[in-house]
Structure formats: structure tokens, C-alpha cells
Coordinates of N, CA and C in Angstrom, one line a residue:
M16 N 1.9 11.9 18.7 CA 1.4 12.0 17.6 C -0.1 12.9 17.7
A17 N -0.2 13.7 17.0 CA -1.5 14.3 17.0 C -2.6 13.5 16.7
D18 N -3.8 13.7 17.3 CA -5.1 12.8 17.1 C -5.5 12.9 15.9
S19 N -5.2 13.9 15.0 CA -5.8 14.3 13.6 C -5.0 15.0 12.8
P20 N -4.8 14.5 11.5 CA -4.0 15.1 10.6 C -4.3 16.3 10.2
M21 N -5.9 16.8 10.4 CA -6.5 18.0 10.1 C -5.8 19.2 10.9
P22 N -5.6 20.2 10.5 CA -5.1 21.5 11.3 C -6.0 21.8 12.2
F23 N -5.5 22.3 13.6 CA -6.3 22.4 14.6 C -7.8 23.3 14.1
A24 N -7.3 24.3 13.5 CA -8.4 25.3 13.1 C -9.6 24.9 12.4
L25 N -9.2 23.8 11.7 CA -10.5 23.1 11.1 C -10.9 21.8 11.5
R26 N -10.6 21.5 12.6 CA -10.9 20.2 13.1 C -12.5 20.0 13.4
F27 N -13.2 21.1 13.5 CA -14.7 20.9 13.8 C -15.2 20.5 12.4
L28 N -14.5 20.4 11.3 CA -14.8 19.8 10.0 C -14.7 18.4 9.9
A29 N -13.8 17.9 10.8 CA -13.2 16.5 10.6 C -14.3 15.6 10.8
G30 N -15.4 15.5 11.6 CA -16.3 14.4 11.8 C -17.2 14.4 10.4
P31 N -17.7 15.4 9.9 CA -18.6 15.6 8.8 C -17.6 15.0 7.6
V32 N -16.6 15.5 7.3 CA -15.6 15.2 6.2 C -15.4 13.6 6.2
S33 N -15.0 13.2 7.4 CA -14.8 11.7 7.9 C -15.9 10.7 7.4
G34 N -17.1 11.2 7.6 CA -18.4 10.4 7.3 C -18.5 10.5 5.8
I35 N -18.2 11.7 5.0 CA -18.3 11.6 3.7 C -17.2 10.7 3.1
Y36 N -16.1 10.8 3.7 CA -14.9 9.9 3.1 C -15.2 8.3 3.4
R37 N -15.7 8.1 4.4 CA -16.1 6.6 4.8 C -17.2 6.2 3.8
R38 N -18.1 6.9 3.2 CA -19.2 6.4 2.2 C -18.4 6.3 0.9
I39 N -17.5 7.1 0.7 CA -16.8 7.1 -0.6 C -16.0 5.8 -0.8
I40 N -15.4 5.6 0.2 CA -14.5 4.1 0.5 C -15.4 3.0 0.4
E41 N -16.3 3.1 1.1 CA -17.4 1.9 1.2 C -18.0 1.6 -0.4
A42 N -18.3 2.7 -1.0 CA -19.0 2.5 -2.4 C -17.8 2.0 -3.4
R43 N -16.5 2.7 -3.3 CA -15.5 2.4 -3.9 C -15.0 0.7 -3.9
N44 N -15.0 0.2 -2.5 CA -14.8 -0.9 -2.3 C -15.9 -1.9 -2.8
A45 N -17.1 -1.7 -2.7 CA -18.2 -2.4 -3.3 C -18.1 -2.6 -4.6
Q46 N -17.6 -1.7 -5.3 CA -17.2 -1.8 -6.8 C -16.1 -2.7 -7.1
F47 N -15.3 -2.6 -6.4 CA -13.9 -3.6 -6.5 C -14.3 -5.0 -6.1
D48 N -15.0 -5.1 -5.0 CA -15.4 -6.3 -4.6 C -16.3 -7.1 -5.6
A49 N -16.8 -6.5 -6.3 CA -17.9 -6.9 -7.4 C -17.2 -7.1 -8.8
G50 N -15.8 -6.9 -8.7 CA -14.9 -7.0 -9.7 C -14.8 -5.8 -11.0
Q51 N -15.5 -4.7 -10.6 CA -15.5 -3.7 -11.5 C -14.3 -3.1 -11.6
G52 N -13.8 -2.6 -12.7 CA -12.5 -2.0 -12.9 C -11.2 -2.7 -12.4
V53 N -11.4 -4.0 -12.2 CA -10.3 -4.7 -11.6 C -9.8 -5.6 -12.7
V54 N -8.5 -5.6 -13.1 CA -7.8 -6.2 -13.8 C -7.0 -7.5 -13.5
E55 N -7.1 -8.4 -14.0 CA -6.3 -9.8 -13.7 C -4.8 -9.9 -14.6
L56 N -3.9 -9.9 -13.9 CA -2.6 -9.8 -14.6 C -2.3 -11.3 -15.0
D57 N -1.4 -11.6 -15.8 CA -1.0 -13.1 -16.1 C 0.1 -13.6 -15.4
R58 N 0.3 -13.1 -14.3 CA 1.3 -13.4 -13.5 C 0.9 -13.1 -11.8
P59 N 1.3 -13.8 -11.0 CA 1.2 -13.5 -9.4 C 1.4 -12.2 -9.0
V60 N 0.3 -11.6 -8.2 CA 0.7 -10.2 -7.6 C 0.7 -10.2 -6.3
I61 N 1.7 -9.9 -5.4 CA 1.7 -9.8 -4.0 C 1.5 -8.4 -3.6
S62 N 0.6 -7.8 -3.1 CA 0.3 -6.4 -2.5 C 0.9 -6.3 -1.2
V63 N 1.6 -5.3 -0.7 CA 2.1 -4.8 0.4 C 1.4 -3.5 0.7
G64 N 0.6 -3.5 2.0 CA -0.1 -2.1 2.2 C -0.3 -2.1 3.8
N65 N -1.0 -1.1 3.9 CA -1.5 -0.7 5.5 C -2.9 -0.1 5.6
L66 N -3.6 0.1 6.6 CA -4.7 0.6 6.8 C -4.5 2.1 7.2
S67 N -3.3 2.5 7.6 CA -3.2 3.9 8.1 C -2.2 4.6 7.3
V68 N -2.1 5.9 7.3 CA -1.2 6.8 6.7 C 0.2 6.8 7.3
G69 N 1.1 6.4 6.5 CA 2.6 6.2 6.6 C 3.2 5.4 7.9
G70 N 4.4 5.0 7.7 CA 5.4 4.6 8.7 C 5.1 3.3 9.1
T71 N 4.6 2.5 8.5 CA 4.4 1.1 9.0 C 5.3 0.0 8.7
G72 N 6.2 0.4 7.7 CA 7.2 -0.4 7.3 C 6.9 -1.1 5.9
K73 N 6.4 -0.5 5.1 CA 6.1 -1.0 3.9 C 7.4 -1.3 2.9
T74 N 8.2 -0.2 2.9 CA 9.3 -0.2 2.0 C 10.4 -1.2 2.5
P75 N 10.8 -1.7 3.8 CA 11.5 -2.8 4.2 C 10.7 -4.1 3.8
A76 N 9.3 -4.2 4.2 CA 8.7 -5.5 3.7 C 8.8 -5.5 2.3
V77 N 8.6 -4.6 1.3 CA 8.6 -5.0 -0.2 C 10.1 -5.3 -0.4
R78 N 10.9 -4.6 0.2 CA 12.3 -5.0 -0.2 C 12.7 -6.4 0.3
A79 N 12.2 -6.9 1.3 CA 12.6 -8.3 1.9 C 11.8 -9.4 0.9
I80 N 10.5 -8.9 0.5 CA 9.8 -9.9 -0.3 C 10.3 -10.0 -1.7
A81 N 10.8 -9.0 -2.1 CA 11.6 -8.8 -3.8 C 12.8 -9.9 -3.5
R82 N 13.6 -9.4 -2.6 CA 14.6 -10.2 -2.3 C 14.7 -11.8 -2.2
T83 N 13.6 -12.1 -1.5 CA 13.2 -13.4 -1.2 C 12.7 -14.1 -2.4
L84 N 11.9 -13.7 -3.3 CA 11.6 -13.8 -4.5 C 12.8 -14.3 -5.4
L85 N 13.6 -13.1 -5.5 CA 14.9 -13.2 -6.4 C 15.7 -14.4 -5.9
E86 N 16.1 -14.4 -4.6 CA 16.8 -15.7 -4.3 C 16.2 -16.9 -4.4
S87 N 14.7 -17.1 -4.6 CA 14.2 -18.2 -5.0 C 14.1 -18.4 -6.4
G88 N 14.7 -17.8 -7.4 CA 14.7 -18.0 -8.6 C 13.8 -17.2 -9.6
H89 N 13.0 -16.4 -8.9 CA 12.0 -15.6 -9.4 C 12.4 -14.4 -10.1
R90 N 11.7 -13.7 -10.9 CA 12.1 -12.4 -11.5 C 11.0 -11.3 -11.4
P91 N 11.1 -10.7 -10.2 CA 10.1 -10.0 -9.6 C 10.2 -8.5 -10.1
V92 N 9.2 -7.5 -10.1 CA 9.1 -6.5 -10.7 C 8.5 -5.5 -9.4
I93 N 8.9 -4.7 -8.9 CA 8.1 -3.6 -7.9 C 7.5 -2.7 -8.6
A94 N 6.3 -2.7 -8.4 CA 5.4 -1.5 -9.0 C 4.7 -0.7 -7.7
M95 N 5.2 0.6 -8.1 CA 4.7 1.8 -7.0 C 3.9 2.9 -7.5
R96 N 3.6 3.6 -6.9 CA 2.9 4.9 -7.2 C 3.8 5.9 -7.7
G97 N 5.0 6.0 -7.4 CA 5.8 7.0 -7.7 C 5.7 8.3 -7.4
Y98 N 5.3 8.7 -6.1 CA 5.2 10.0 -5.7 C 6.7 10.6 -5.8
G99 N 6.6 11.9 -6.0 CA 8.0 12.3 -6.5 C 8.4 13.7 -6.0
K100 N 9.5 13.7 -5.9 CA 10.3 15.0 -5.7 C 10.3 15.7 -6.8
G101 N 11.1 16.9 -7.1 CA 11.0 17.6 -8.1 C 11.3 16.9 -9.4
S102 N 12.3 15.9 -9.3 CA 12.6 15.1 -10.5 C 11.4 14.2 -10.8
G103 N 10.7 13.8 -9.7 CA 9.5 12.9 -10.3 C 9.8 11.6 -9.7
E104 N 10.9 11.3 -9.2 CA 11.3 10.1 -8.6 C 11.2 10.1 -7.1
S105 N 10.9 9.2 -6.5 CA 10.5 8.9 -5.0 C 12.0 8.5 -4.3
D106 N 12.2 8.6 -3.1 CA 13.0 8.1 -2.4 C 13.0 6.7 -2.3
E107 N 11.9 6.0 -2.3 CA 11.8 4.5 -2.1 C 12.1 3.9 -3.5
A108 N 11.8 4.7 -4.5 CA 11.9 4.0 -5.9 C 13.6 4.0 -6.0
E109 N 14.3 5.1 -5.9 CA 15.7 5.1 -5.8 C 16.4 4.0 -4.8
E110 N 15.9 3.9 -3.8 CA 16.3 2.9 -2.7 C 16.1 1.6 -3.3
Y111 N 15.0 1.2 -3.8 CA 14.8 -0.1 -4.5 C 15.9 -0.3 -5.6
R112 N 16.1 0.5 -6.4 CA 17.0 0.4 -7.4 C 18.3 0.2 -7.1
L113 N 18.6 0.9 -6.1 CA 20.0 0.9 -5.5 C 20.4 -0.4 -4.8
E114 N 19.4 -0.9 -3.9 CA 19.6 -2.2 -3.2 C 19.3 -3.5 -3.9
L115 N 18.5 -3.2 -5.0 CA 17.9 -4.4 -5.6 C 18.1 -4.2 -7.3
P116 N 19.1 -4.0 -7.7 CA 19.7 -3.6 -9.0 C 19.0 -4.6 -10.0
D117 N 18.9 -5.9 -9.5 CA 18.3 -6.9 -10.6 C 16.6 -6.9 -10.6
V118 N 15.9 -5.9 -9.9 CA 14.7 -5.9 -9.9 C 14.3 -4.8 -10.5
P119 N 13.5 -4.7 -11.6 CA 12.9 -3.5 -12.3 C 11.9 -2.8 -11.1
V120 N 12.0 -1.5 -11.4 CA 10.9 -0.7 -10.6 C 10.1 0.1 -11.5
V121 N 8.9 -0.2 -11.5 CA 7.9 0.6 -12.1 C 7.2 1.5 -11.3
A122 N 7.7 2.9 -11.4 CA 7.3 4.1 -10.3 C 6.4 5.0 -11.2
Q123 N 5.1 4.7 -11.1 CA 4.2 5.8 -11.9 C 2.6 5.8 -11.2
A124 N 2.1 7.0 -11.4 CA 0.7 6.9 -10.9 C -0.2 6.0 -11.4
D125 N 0.0 5.7 -12.7 CA -1.0 4.4 -13.0 C -0.3 3.2 -13.0
R126 N -0.2 2.6 -12.0 CA 0.6 1.4 -12.0 C 0.3 0.2 -13.2
L127 N -1.0 0.2 -13.3 CA -1.4 -0.9 -14.4 C -0.7 -0.5 -15.7
S128 N -0.9 0.8 -16.2 CA -0.3 1.1 -17.3 C 1.3 0.8 -17.4
G129 N 1.8 1.4 -16.3 CA 3.3 1.2 -16.3 C 3.6 -0.3 -16.2
L130 N 2.8 -1.1 -15.6 CA 3.3 -2.7 -15.6 C 3.0 -3.0 -16.9
L131 N 2.0 -2.6 -17.5 CA 1.8 -3.3 -19.1 C 2.8 -2.9 -20.0
H132 N 3.1 -1.7 -19.9 CA 4.4 -1.2 -20.7 C 5.5 -2.1 -20.5
H133 N 5.9 -2.2 -19.0 CA 7.1 -3.0 -18.5 C 6.9 -4.3 -19.4
F134 N 5.7 -5.0 -19.2 CA 5.7 -6.4 -19.8 C 6.1 -6.6 -21.1
A135 N 5.8 -5.3 -21.8 CA 6.0 -5.4 -23.4 C 7.6 -5.2 -23.7
T136 N 8.4 -4.8 -22.8 CA 9.8 -4.8 -23.0 C 10.6 -6.2 -22.8
P137 N 11.7 -6.2 -23.5 CA 12.3 -7.6 -23.3 C 12.7 -7.8 -21.9
R138 N 13.0 -6.9 -20.8 CA 13.2 -7.3 -19.4 C 11.9 -7.5 -18.8
G139 N 10.6 -7.0 -19.3 CA 9.6 -7.4 -18.7 C 9.0 -8.6 -19.2
E140 N 9.3 -9.0 -20.4 CA 8.8 -10.4 -20.7 C 9.4 -11.4 -19.9
S141 N 10.5 -11.3 -19.2 CA 10.8 -12.3 -18.1 C 10.5 -12.3 -16.8
T142 N 9.7 -11.1 -16.5 CA 9.3 -10.8 -15.1 C 8.2 -12.0 -14.9
D143 N 8.2 -12.6 -14.0 CA 7.3 -13.6 -13.7 C 6.4 -13.3 -12.5
C144 N 6.6 -12.3 -11.9 CA 5.7 -11.8 -10.3 C 5.8 -10.3 -10.4
V145 N 5.0 -9.7 -9.5 CA 4.7 -8.5 -9.1 C 4.5 -8.2 -7.9
V146 N 5.3 -7.3 -7.2 CA 5.1 -6.9 -5.8 C 4.7 -5.5 -6.0
L147 N 3.5 -5.1 -5.3 CA 2.8 -3.9 -5.1 C 3.3 -3.3 -3.9
D148 N 3.8 -2.1 -4.1 CA 4.2 -1.3 -2.8 C 3.3 -0.4 -2.6
D149 N 2.5 -0.5 -1.4 CA 1.5 0.4 -1.0 C 0.2 0.1 -1.9
G150 N -0.2 -1.1 -2.0 CA -1.2 -1.5 -3.0 C -2.5 -1.9 -2.2
F151 N -2.7 -1.9 -0.8 CA -3.8 -2.2 -0.2 C -5.0 -1.4 -0.8
Q152 N -5.1 -0.1 -0.9 CA -6.2 0.7 -1.5 C -6.2 0.7 -2.9
H153 N -5.1 0.5 -3.6 CA -5.0 0.4 -4.9 C -5.6 -0.8 -5.6
R154 N -6.7 -0.9 -5.8 CA -7.3 -2.2 -6.1 C -7.6 -2.5 -7.5
R155 N -7.1 -1.8 -8.3 CA -7.5 -2.1 -9.8 C -6.5 -3.1 -10.4
I156 N -5.5 -3.6 -9.7 CA -4.9 -4.8 -10.0 C -5.2 -6.0 -9.2
A157 N -5.9 -7.0 -9.7 CA -6.1 -8.2 -8.8 C -4.8 -8.8 -8.3
R158 N -4.9 -9.3 -6.9 CA -3.7 -9.8 -6.3 C -3.9 -11.3 -5.9
T159 N -2.9 -11.9 -5.9 CA -2.6 -13.4 -5.4 C -3.0 -13.4 -3.9
A160 N -1.9 -12.4 -3.3 CA -1.9 -12.3 -2.0 C -1.9 -10.9 -1.4
D161 N -2.5 -10.5 -0.6 CA -2.7 -9.1 0.1 C -2.0 -9.2 1.4
I162 N -1.0 -8.5 1.6 CA -0.3 -8.4 3.1 C -0.8 -6.8 3.5
V163 N -1.1 -6.9 4.8 CA -1.4 -5.7 5.4 C -0.4 -5.6 6.6
L164 N 0.3 -4.4 6.6 CA 1.1 -4.0 7.7 C 0.2 -3.4 8.8
L165 N 0.5 -3.7 10.1 CA -0.1 -3.0 11.1 C 0.9 -2.6 12.2
D166 N 0.9 -1.2 12.5 CA 2.1 -0.7 13.4 C 1.4 -1.0 14.7
A167 N 2.5 -1.6 15.6 CA 1.9 -2.1 16.9 C 1.8 -0.8 17.8
T168 N 2.4 0.2 17.5 CA 2.3 1.5 18.4 C 0.9 2.4 18.1
R169 N 0.3 1.9 17.2 CA -1.0 2.5 16.7 C -2.3 1.8 16.6
D170 N -3.0 1.7 17.4 CA -4.2 0.7 17.5 C -5.1 1.1 16.6
P171 N -5.3 0.3 15.7 CA -6.3 0.7 14.4 C -7.7 0.6 15.0
F172 N -7.9 -0.3 16.0 CA -9.2 -0.3 16.5 C -9.8 1.0 17.5
K173 N -8.7 1.8 17.8 CA -9.0 3.0 18.4 C -8.7 4.3 17.7
D174 N -8.4 4.2 16.5 CA -8.2 5.1 15.5 C -9.5 5.3 14.7
R175 N -9.4 6.4 14.0 CA -10.4 6.9 13.1 C -10.0 7.2 11.7
L176 N -11.2 7.2 10.9 CA -10.8 7.4 9.3 C -10.4 9.0 9.2
L177 N -9.5 9.2 8.1 CA -9.1 10.4 7.7 C -10.4 11.3 7.5
P178 N -10.4 12.5 7.6 CA -9.3 13.3 8.2 C -9.5 13.5 9.9
R179 N -10.3 12.6 10.6 CA -10.6 12.7 11.9 C -9.4 11.8 12.5
G180 N -9.0 10.8 11.9 CA -7.9 10.1 12.5 C -6.8 9.8 11.2
W181 N -6.2 8.7 11.6 CA -5.2 8.2 10.5 C -5.5 7.0 9.6
L182 N -6.7 6.5 9.8 CA -6.9 5.4 8.8 C -7.4 5.9 7.5
R183 N -6.8 5.1 6.6 CA -7.3 5.2 5.2 C -8.3 4.5 4.8
E184 N -8.7 3.4 5.7 CA -9.9 2.6 5.4 C -10.6 2.2 6.8
P185 N -11.5 1.7 6.8 CA -12.1 1.2 8.3 C -11.6 -0.2 8.5
V186 N -11.3 -0.6 9.8 CA -10.6 -1.7 10.0 C -11.3 -2.9 9.5
S187 N -12.7 -2.9 9.3 CA -13.4 -3.9 8.6 C -12.8 -4.3 7.2
S188 N -11.9 -3.4 6.7 CA -11.3 -3.7 5.5 C -10.3 -5.0 5.6
L189 N -9.9 -5.2 6.9 CA -8.9 -6.2 6.9 C -9.4 -7.6 6.6
K190 N -10.6 -7.7 6.4 CA -11.2 -9.2 6.0 C -10.8 -9.4 4.6
R191 N -10.3 -8.4 3.7 CA -10.0 -8.9 2.5 C -8.5 -9.1 2.4
A192 N -7.8 -8.8 3.6 CA -6.4 -9.1 3.6 C -5.9 -10.7 3.7
S193 N -4.9 -11.3 2.9 CA -4.5 -12.6 3.0 C -4.0 -12.8 4.4
F194 N -3.2 -11.9 4.8 CA -2.5 -12.1 6.2 C -2.1 -10.6 6.7
A195 N -2.0 -10.6 8.2 CA -1.4 -9.1 8.5 C -0.1 -9.6 9.3
I196 N 0.9 -8.4 9.1 CA 2.0 -8.7 9.7 C 2.1 -7.3 10.8
I197 N 2.4 -7.6 12.1 CA 2.7 -6.7 13.0 C 4.1 -5.8 13.0
T198 N 4.1 -4.7 12.6 CA 5.5 -4.2 12.6 C 5.7 -3.1 13.9
H199 N 6.9 -2.8 14.1 CA 7.3 -1.9 15.2 C 6.9 -2.4 16.5
A200 N 6.9 -3.7 16.7 CA 6.6 -4.6 18.0 C 7.5 -3.9 19.0
E201 N 8.8 -3.7 18.7 CA 9.7 -3.5 19.6 C 9.2 -2.1 20.3
R202 N 8.7 -1.2 19.7 CA 8.1 0.2 20.3 C 7.0 0.2 21.0
A203 N 6.2 -1.0 20.9 CA 4.8 -0.9 21.7 C 4.9 -0.9 23.1
Q204 N 3.9 -0.2 23.6 CA 4.1 -0.1 25.1 C 3.2 -1.1 25.7
P205 N 3.6 -1.7 26.7 CA 2.9 -2.9 27.3 C 1.6 -2.5 28.0
T206 N 0.7 -3.1 27.8 CA -0.8 -2.8 28.1 C -1.2 -3.8 29.3
D207 N -2.1 -3.5 30.2 CA -2.5 -4.1 31.4 C -3.6 -5.2 30.9

């Protein structure tokens, strides 16, 4: 893995841009910590997210949580940003719909608006809980539990913020997580 997502020719900008990015993230988090712009839904919300860019196993974790909720008699909805291909539908949304046909999927950029629209439908009225896919940084929706996945092959304590490194937020943001799950442990290299 490259040590920076920024193209080599532009890496001299990574440090200053990363510093600006840190200040923006800290200011935004301070607003959310103060409750500004946060909406409390009338049903429990479980958020599944990560600190770094991509590949920590969010999709399998969301699928397992939704399946467990369904098997426990709950009626979850999966809410996700909905990054799309040409059709506007993401591979993950399609995967959820195929593997969990009894679980509605709200896939749109404004998850809150999508969920409120869903709750106003007959199927949405019976929805009793929400699972947010990639929700750790998307804090407009208050959550009952915040699950953060950490990839065992990428030490977040040795990584840096975007674009200098692969972190979306500083490691100190873990303090707001309900708990963390270590993923890809089978791929981790032993350390001395």
C-alpha cells in the first residue's frame, strides 16, 4: 500500500492540506459534540464505520448485524450514502437487497431525508431500528451504538490524516465509539 493517497507529484502539498483537513474535522466534530445539526430518530440507530479509507469490512459487518436483528424479531432498515455507478446504485446496496430481501435499503446522499421518507411509507412504519452503513463520520443522525471497525493490517496509530495518510479522522475520535471491532486479524503480521 502506498503511504499516501495523494499522487506522488503532489505529495509536497500533503502536509499543509492534511493540517487544514484536521482543523475542519475538529471544528465539525465540536459542532456535532455540542448537538448542533444532530437529529434524534424515534427508533434505535446502530452505526458501523471506520477511521480509515476503505476495506475494513463494513459491508459484511452491516449484513451480519442486520441479519441478527432480523432473526431476533426486529425490522431493521439499512441506510447508506449510496455512492453509485452510472445507474446511481452502489454494489453494496445491490448486495444488501439480494442477500437480505426482507430488509429495506435506503441508499441516498442525504441519509436522514431518505430515512424520514422511508418511515412515512407503510413498510417504513413497521421499521423498528436503523443500521447506518459507513456512519462514523456522518453524524447528523444520533446513534444508540457507534461501532468502529479497525483493520488489523493497518495500524491507525502509525497512520496520518488524509491526504498525507489514510485516516478520515484522528485516532482520538475513537473516544466517541461505543466499541471497536478488529477486522482482518488473520492477515496481520506478528510483531515483536
